[in-house]
Coordinates of C-alpha atoms and ligand atoms in Angstrom, one line a residue:
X1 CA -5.2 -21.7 14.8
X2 CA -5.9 -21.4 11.2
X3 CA -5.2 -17.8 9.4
X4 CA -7.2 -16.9 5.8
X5 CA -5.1 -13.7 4.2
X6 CA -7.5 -12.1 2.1
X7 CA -5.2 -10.2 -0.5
X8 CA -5.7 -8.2 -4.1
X9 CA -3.4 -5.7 -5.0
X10 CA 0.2 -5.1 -5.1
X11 CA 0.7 -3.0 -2.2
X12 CA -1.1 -6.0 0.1
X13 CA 1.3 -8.7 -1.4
X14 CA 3.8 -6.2 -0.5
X15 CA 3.1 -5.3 3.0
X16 CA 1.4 -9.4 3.6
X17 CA 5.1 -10.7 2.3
X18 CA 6.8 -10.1 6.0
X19 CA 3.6 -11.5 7.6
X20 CA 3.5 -14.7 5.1
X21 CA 7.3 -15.2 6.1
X22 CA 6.9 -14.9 9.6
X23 CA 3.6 -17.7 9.2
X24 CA 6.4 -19.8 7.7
X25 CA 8.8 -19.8 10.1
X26 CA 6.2 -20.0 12.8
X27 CA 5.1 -22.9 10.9
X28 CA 1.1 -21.7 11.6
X29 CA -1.7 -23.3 9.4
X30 CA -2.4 -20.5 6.6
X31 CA -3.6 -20.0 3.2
X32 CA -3.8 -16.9 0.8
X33 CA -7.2 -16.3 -0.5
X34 CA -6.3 -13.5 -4.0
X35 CA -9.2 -11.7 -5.1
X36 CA -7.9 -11.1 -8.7
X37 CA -7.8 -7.2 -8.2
X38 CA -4.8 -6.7 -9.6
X39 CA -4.2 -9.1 -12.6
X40 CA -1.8 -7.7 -14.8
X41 CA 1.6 -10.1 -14.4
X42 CA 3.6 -6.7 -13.4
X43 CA 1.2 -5.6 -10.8
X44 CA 0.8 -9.2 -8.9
X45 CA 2.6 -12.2 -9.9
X46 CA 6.0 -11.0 -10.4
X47 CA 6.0 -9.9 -6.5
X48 CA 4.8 -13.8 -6.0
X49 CA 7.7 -14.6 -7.8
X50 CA 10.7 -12.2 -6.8
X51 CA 9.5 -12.2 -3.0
X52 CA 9.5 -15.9 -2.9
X53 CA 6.0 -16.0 -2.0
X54 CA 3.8 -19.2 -2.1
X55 CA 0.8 -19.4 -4.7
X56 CA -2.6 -18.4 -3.3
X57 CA -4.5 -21.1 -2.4
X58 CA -7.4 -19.6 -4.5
X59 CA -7.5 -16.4 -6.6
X60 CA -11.4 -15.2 -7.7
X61 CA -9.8 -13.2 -11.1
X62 CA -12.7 -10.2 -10.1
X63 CA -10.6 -7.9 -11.4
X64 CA -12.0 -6.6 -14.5
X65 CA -15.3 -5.9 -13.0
X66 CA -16.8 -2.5 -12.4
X67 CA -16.9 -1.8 -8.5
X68 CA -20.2 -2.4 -7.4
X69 CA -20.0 -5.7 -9.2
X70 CA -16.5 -6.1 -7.9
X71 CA -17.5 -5.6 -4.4
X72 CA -20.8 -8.0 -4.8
X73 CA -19.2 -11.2 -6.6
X74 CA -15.9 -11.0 -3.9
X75 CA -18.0 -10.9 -0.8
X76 CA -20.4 -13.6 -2.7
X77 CA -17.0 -15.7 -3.6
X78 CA -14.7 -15.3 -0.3
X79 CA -17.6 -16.0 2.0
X80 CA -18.0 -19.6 0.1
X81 CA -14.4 -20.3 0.4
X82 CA -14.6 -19.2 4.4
X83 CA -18.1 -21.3 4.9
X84 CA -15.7 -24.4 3.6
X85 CA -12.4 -23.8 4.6
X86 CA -13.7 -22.8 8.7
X87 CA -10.3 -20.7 9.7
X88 CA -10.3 -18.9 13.1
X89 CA -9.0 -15.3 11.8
X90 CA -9.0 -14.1 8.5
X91 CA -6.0 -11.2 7.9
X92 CA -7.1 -7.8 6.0
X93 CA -4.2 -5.0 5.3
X94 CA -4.7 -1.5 4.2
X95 CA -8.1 0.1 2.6
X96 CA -8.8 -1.3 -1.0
X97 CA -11.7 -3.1 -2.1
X98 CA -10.2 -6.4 -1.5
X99 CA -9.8 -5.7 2.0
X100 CA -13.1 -4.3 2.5
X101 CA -14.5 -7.0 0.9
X102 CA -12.7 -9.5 2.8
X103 CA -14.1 -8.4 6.3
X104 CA -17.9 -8.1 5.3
X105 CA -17.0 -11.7 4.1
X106 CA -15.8 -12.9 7.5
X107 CA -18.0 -10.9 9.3
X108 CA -21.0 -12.4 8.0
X109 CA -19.2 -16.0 8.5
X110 CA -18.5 -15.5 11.8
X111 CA -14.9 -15.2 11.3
X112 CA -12.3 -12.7 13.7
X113 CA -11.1 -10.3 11.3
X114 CA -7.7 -9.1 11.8
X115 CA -6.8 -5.8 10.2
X116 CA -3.3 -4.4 9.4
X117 CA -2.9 -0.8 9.0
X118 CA -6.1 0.4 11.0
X119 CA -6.8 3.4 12.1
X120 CA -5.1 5.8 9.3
X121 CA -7.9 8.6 8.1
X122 CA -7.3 11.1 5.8
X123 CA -11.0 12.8 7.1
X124 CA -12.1 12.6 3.4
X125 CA -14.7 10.5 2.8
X126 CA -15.4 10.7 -1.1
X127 CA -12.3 9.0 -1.3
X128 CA -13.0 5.3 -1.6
X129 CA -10.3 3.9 0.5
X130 CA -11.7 6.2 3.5
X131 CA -14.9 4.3 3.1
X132 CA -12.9 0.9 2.9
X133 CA -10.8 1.9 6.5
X134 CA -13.6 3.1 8.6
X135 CA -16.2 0.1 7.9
X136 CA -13.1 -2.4 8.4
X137 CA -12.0 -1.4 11.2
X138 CA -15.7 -0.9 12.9
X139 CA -16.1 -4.5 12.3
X140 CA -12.8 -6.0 12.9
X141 CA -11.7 -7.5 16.4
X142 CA -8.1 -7.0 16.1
X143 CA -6.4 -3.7 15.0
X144 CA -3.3 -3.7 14.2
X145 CA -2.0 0.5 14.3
X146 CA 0.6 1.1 13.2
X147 CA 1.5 4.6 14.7
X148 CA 0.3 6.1 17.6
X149 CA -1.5 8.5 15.4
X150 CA -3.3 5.3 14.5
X151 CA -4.2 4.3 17.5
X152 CA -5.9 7.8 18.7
X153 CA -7.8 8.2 15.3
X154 CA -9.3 4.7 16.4
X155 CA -10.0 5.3 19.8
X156 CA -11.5 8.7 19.1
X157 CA -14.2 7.0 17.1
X158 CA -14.8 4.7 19.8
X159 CA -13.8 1.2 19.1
X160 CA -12.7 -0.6 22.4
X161 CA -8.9 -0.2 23.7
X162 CA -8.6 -3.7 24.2
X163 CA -8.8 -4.6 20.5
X164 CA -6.4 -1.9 19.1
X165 CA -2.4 -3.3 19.4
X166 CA 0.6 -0.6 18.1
X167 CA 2.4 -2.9 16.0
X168 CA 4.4 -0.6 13.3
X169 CA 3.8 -0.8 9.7
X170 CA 5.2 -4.5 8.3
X171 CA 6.4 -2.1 5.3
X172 CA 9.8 -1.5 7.4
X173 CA 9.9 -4.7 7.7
X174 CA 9.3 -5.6 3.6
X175 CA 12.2 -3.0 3.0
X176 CA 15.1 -4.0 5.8
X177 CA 14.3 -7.6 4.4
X178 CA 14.7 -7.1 0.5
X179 CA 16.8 -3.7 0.7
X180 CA 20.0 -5.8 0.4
X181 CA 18.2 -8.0 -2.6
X182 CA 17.6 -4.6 -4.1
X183 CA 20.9 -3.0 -3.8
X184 CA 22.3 -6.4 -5.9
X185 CA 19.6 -5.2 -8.6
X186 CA 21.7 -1.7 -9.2
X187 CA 21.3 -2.4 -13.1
X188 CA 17.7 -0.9 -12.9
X189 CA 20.0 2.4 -12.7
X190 CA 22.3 1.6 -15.9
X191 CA 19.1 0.6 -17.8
X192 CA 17.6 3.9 -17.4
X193 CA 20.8 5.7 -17.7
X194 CA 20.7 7.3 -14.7
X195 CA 23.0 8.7 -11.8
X196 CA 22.3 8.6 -7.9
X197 CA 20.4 11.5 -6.7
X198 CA 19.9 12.6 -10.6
X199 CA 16.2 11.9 -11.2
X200 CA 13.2 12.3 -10.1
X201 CA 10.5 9.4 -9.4
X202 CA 7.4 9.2 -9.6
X203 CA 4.0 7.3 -9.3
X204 CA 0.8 8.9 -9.2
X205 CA -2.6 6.2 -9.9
X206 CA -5.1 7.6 -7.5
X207 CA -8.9 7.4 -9.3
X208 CA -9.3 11.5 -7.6
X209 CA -6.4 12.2 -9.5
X210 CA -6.1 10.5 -12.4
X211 CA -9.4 9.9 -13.4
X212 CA -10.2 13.6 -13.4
X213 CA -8.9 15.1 -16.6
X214 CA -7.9 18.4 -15.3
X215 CA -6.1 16.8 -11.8
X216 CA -4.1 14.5 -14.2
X217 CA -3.0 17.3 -17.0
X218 CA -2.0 19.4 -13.6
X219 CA 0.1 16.8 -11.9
X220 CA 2.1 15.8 -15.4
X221 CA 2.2 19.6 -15.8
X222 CA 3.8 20.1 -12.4
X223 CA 6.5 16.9 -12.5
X224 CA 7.3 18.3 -16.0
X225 CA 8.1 22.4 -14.3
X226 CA 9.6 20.1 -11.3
X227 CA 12.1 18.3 -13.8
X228 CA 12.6 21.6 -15.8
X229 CA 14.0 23.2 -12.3
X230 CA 16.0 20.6 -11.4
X231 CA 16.8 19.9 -14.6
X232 CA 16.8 16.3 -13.9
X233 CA 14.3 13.6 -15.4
X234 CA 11.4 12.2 -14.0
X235 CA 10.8 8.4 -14.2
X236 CA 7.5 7.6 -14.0
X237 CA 6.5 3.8 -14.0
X238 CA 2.4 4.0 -14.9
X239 CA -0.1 2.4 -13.0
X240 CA -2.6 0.4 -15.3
X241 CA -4.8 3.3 -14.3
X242 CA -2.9 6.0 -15.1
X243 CA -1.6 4.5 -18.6
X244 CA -5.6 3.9 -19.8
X245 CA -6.4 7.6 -18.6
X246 CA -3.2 9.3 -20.4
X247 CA -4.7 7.2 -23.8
X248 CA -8.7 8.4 -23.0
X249 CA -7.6 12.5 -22.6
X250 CA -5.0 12.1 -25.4
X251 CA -2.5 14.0 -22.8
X252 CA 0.8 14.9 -24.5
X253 CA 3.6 13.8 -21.9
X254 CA 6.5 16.6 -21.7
X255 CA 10.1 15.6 -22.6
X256 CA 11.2 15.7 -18.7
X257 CA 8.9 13.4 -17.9
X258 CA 10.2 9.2 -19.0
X259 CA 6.9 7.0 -18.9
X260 CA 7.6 3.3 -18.3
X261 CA 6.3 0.2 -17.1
X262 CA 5.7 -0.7 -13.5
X263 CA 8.5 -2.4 -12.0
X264 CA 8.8 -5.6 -9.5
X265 CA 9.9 -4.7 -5.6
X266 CA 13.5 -4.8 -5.6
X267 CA 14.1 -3.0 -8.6
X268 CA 11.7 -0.4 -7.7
X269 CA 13.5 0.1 -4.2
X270 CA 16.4 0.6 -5.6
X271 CA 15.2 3.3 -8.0
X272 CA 13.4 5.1 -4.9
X273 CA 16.6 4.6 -2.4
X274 CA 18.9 6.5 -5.2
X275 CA 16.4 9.4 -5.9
X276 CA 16.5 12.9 -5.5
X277 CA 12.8 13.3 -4.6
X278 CA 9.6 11.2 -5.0
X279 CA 6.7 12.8 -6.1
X280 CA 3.7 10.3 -5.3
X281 CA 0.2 10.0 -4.5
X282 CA 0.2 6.7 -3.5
X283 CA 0.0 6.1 0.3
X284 CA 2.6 3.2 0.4
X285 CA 5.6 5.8 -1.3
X286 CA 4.9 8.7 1.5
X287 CA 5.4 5.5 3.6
X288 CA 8.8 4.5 1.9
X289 CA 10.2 7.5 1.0
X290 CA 10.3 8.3 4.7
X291 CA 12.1 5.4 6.0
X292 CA 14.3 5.4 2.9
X293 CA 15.4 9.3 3.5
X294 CA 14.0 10.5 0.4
X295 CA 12.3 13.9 0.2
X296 CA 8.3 13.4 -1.1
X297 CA 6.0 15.8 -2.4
X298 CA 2.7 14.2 -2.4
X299 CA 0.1 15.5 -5.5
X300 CA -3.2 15.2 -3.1
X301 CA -5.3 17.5 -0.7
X302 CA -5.1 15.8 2.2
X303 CA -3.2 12.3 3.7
X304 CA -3.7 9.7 6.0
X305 CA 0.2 9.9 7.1
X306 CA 0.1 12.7 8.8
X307 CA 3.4 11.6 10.9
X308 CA 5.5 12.5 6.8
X309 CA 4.2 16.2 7.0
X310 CA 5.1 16.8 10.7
X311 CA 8.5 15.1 10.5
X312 CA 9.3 17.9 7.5
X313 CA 10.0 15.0 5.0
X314 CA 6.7 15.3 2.9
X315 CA 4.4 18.2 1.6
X316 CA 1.5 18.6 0.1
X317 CA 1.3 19.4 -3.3
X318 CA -2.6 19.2 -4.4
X319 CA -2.6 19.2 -8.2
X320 CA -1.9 22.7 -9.2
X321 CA 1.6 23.0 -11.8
X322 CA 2.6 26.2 -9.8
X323 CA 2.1 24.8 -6.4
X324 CA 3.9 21.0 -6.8
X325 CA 6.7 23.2 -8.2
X326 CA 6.3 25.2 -4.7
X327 CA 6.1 22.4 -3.2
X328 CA 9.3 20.4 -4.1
X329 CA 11.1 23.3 -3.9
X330 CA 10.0 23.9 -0.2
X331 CA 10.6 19.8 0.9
X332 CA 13.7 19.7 -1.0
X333 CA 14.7 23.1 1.2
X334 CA 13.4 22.3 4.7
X335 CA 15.6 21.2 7.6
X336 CA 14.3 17.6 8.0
X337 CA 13.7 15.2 10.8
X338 CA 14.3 11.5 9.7
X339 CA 12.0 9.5 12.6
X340 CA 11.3 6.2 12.3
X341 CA 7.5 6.9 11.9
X342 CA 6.4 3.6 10.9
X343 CA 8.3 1.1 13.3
X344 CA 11.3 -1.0 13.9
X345 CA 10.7 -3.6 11.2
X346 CA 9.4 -6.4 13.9
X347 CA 6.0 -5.5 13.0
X348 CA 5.1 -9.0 11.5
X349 CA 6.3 -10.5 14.7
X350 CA 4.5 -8.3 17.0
X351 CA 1.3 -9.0 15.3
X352 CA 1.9 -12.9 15.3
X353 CA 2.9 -12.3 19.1
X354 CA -0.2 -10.5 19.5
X355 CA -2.6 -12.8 17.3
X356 CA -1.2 -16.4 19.0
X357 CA -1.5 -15.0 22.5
X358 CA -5.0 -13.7 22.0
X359 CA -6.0 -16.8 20.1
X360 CA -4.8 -18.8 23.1
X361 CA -6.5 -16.5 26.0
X362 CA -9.8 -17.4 23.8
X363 CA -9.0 -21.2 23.6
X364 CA -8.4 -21.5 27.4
X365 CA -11.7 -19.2 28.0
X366 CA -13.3 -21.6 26.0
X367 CA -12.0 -25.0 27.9
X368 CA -12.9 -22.8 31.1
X369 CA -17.2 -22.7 30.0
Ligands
UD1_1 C1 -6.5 0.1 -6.0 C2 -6.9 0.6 -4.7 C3 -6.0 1.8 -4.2 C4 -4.6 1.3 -4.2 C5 -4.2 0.7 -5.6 C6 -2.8 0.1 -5.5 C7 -9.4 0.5 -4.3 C8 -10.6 1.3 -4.2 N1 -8.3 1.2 -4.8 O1 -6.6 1.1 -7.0 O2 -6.4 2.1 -2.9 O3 -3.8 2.4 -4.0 O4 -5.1 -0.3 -5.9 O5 -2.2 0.1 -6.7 O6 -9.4 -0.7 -4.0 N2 -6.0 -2.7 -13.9 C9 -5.3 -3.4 -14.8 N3 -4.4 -4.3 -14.4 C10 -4.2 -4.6 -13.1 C11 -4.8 -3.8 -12.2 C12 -5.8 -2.9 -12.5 O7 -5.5 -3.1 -16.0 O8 -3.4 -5.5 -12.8 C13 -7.0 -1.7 -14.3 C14 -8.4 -2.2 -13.8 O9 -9.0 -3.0 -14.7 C15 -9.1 -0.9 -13.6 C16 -8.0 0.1 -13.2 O10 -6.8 -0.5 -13.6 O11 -9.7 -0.4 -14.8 C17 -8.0 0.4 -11.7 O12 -7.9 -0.8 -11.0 P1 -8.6 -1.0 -9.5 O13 -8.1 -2.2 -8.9 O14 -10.0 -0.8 -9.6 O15 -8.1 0.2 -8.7 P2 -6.6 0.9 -8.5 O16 -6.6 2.2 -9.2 O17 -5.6 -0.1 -8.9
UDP2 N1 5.8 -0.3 -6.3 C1 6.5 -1.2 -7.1 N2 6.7 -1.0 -8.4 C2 6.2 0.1 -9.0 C3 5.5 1.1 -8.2 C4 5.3 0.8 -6.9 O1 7.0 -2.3 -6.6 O2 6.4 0.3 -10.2 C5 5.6 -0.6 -4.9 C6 6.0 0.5 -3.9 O3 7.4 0.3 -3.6 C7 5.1 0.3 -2.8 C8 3.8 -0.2 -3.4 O4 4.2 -0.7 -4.7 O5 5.6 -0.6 -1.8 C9 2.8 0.9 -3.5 O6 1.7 0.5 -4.2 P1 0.7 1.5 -4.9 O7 1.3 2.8 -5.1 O8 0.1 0.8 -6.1 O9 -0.5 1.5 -3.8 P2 -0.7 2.4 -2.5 O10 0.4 2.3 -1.6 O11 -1.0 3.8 -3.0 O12 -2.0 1.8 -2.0

């Protein structure tokens, strides 16, 4: 069996990095195909580099490009590089244009596609990424879910039970295997001059928030009244998409609020782990901040996690000053549930269990004709 894992962004190298170890030690025939989506060193190699990952086999650089040109040269450049390198299964996680990309590549090449993280919805389909999940998954032939929430969003729309598996999210397993690694990286604290449970982080990037001049003056509006409150700081390390759209609207960023650069994995784990709250938009922090026992308020309409709001341990905020304020007071008051919503931090192994077994059902199916 040979495996193709189609990656481009940070949070795939991430949530690929327990999958690529487990390959290792399994010793399976694999190669990383990068699209070049995220380029910046901070944003992709320096997770190469501090998870111990091996280089991609190829990397297509398409970052720079506008979407629909994006979206045109990867499939052009991924199916070329499938047509020649003939693997059985090609790996997609999560909803960016990468991963799209990656399974209209394989689909037209006759490739399996294997997706991790299927089945989330958030039910809002002018966001991008919604686009991304549902036409991956309709075309994939394995579904890796990774909550049971998951699973009923994809059987609800009809796609066969035999194809979906419940595997947990391999981001429990990223964190239980560089937590450790992180906790020796406690000078990320000192730096910054901060104390356990003393600040506030925060990470906000989506393009319906921060490309939208009034969303993005509301949400540093409301971290800045959320700092005032706590009277605690908010660190804040900007997404390449953020940063360009803070220079564009000229935005004036309040005193509470400390802007700096995006940091690697372990340092960035270790700033989360020791906060007082995370206030987030991004999908993989509601994620983290719930198996790290944080308290999130997340600055969008609607998620595809529901499992953080019913638990108690995230809220959502929208982008209003008045309500994220609202809103961390509320999640930083409510009696929480701490689950494990997203697995047990196998979930690399159970999708490698999975994956071999099937491959092998096929193979002897095959001898059989
Ligand atoms: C993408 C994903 C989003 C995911 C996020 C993770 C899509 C539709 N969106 O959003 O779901 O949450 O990645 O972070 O796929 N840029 C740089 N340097 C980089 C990376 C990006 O300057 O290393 C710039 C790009 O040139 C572009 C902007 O940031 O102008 C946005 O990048 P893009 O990859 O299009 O989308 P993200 O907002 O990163
Ligand atoms: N992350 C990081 N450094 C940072 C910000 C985030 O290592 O400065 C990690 C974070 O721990 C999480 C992932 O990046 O695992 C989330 O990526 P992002 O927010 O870009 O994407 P999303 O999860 O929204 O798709």
């Amino acid at each position: 069996m040979k495996i193709a894992l189609i990656l481009g962004t940070r949070p795939e190298i991430i949530k690929m990095s327990p999958l690529i170890r487990e390959l290792d030690k399994r010793n399976l025939d694999y190669f990383i195909l990068h699209t070049g989506q995220h380029y910046d060193y901070e944003m992709d190699r320096e997770f190469f580099e501090e998870l111990d990952l091996p280089e991609p086999k190829y990397n297509l650089s398409v970052g720079r490009n506008e979407y629909r040109k994006q979206i045109g040269l990867m499939v052009q450049e991924i199916s070329k590089i499938l047509i020649k390198e003939k693997p059985d299964i090609a790996f997609v996680q999560g909803d960016t244009n990468s991963v799209l990309a990656g399974a209209l590549a394989a689909n037209k090449t006759g490739i399996k596609i294997a997706h991790h993280e299927a089945g989330l919805r958030s039910h809002d389909l002018s966001m991008l990424e919604e686009t991304n999940r549902i036409i991956t998954d309709h075309i994939s032939d394995y579904l890796f879910a990774p909550t049971k929430n998951a699973v009923k969003n994809l059987k609800e729309e009809g796609l066969g039970k035999e194809k979906i598996f419940l595997t947990g999210n391999t981001i429990v397993d990223a964190i239980y295997q560089n937590i450790q690694l992180a906790s020796k990286k406690n000078d990320i604290l000192k730096k910054l001059y901060l104390k356990k449970g003393n600040y506030i982080l925060v990470t906000a990037h989506r393009a319906e928030n921060v490309d939208i001049r009034e969303r993005l003056e509301g949400v540093l509006e409301g971290i800045a009244l959320v700092g005032q409150y706590l009277k605690m700081p908010a660190i804040y390390p900007l997404h390449p998409r953020t940063s360009n759209n803070i220079k564009k609207f000229k935005l004036k960023i309040k005193p509470e609020i400390k802007i700096i650069e995006p940091l690697g994995y372990l340092e960035f784990l270790q700033l989360e782990a020791n906060s007082k709250l995370i206030i987030t938009d991004s999908g993989g922090l509601q994620e983290e901040a719930s198996i790290l026992k944080v308290p999130c308020v997340t600055v969008r309409d609607n998620t595809e996690r529901p499992e953080t709001i019913e638990a108690g341990i995230n809220i959502l905020a929208g982008a209003k000053p008045k309500k994220i304020l609202k809103s961390a007071k509320l999640i930083l008051k409510k009696q929480k549930n701490w689950p494990n919503l997203f697995g047990d931090g196998h979930a690399a192994e159970k999708i490698l269990d999975k994956t071999e077994a099937l491959f092998k059902k096929r193979k002897d199916k095959i001898r059989l004709i």
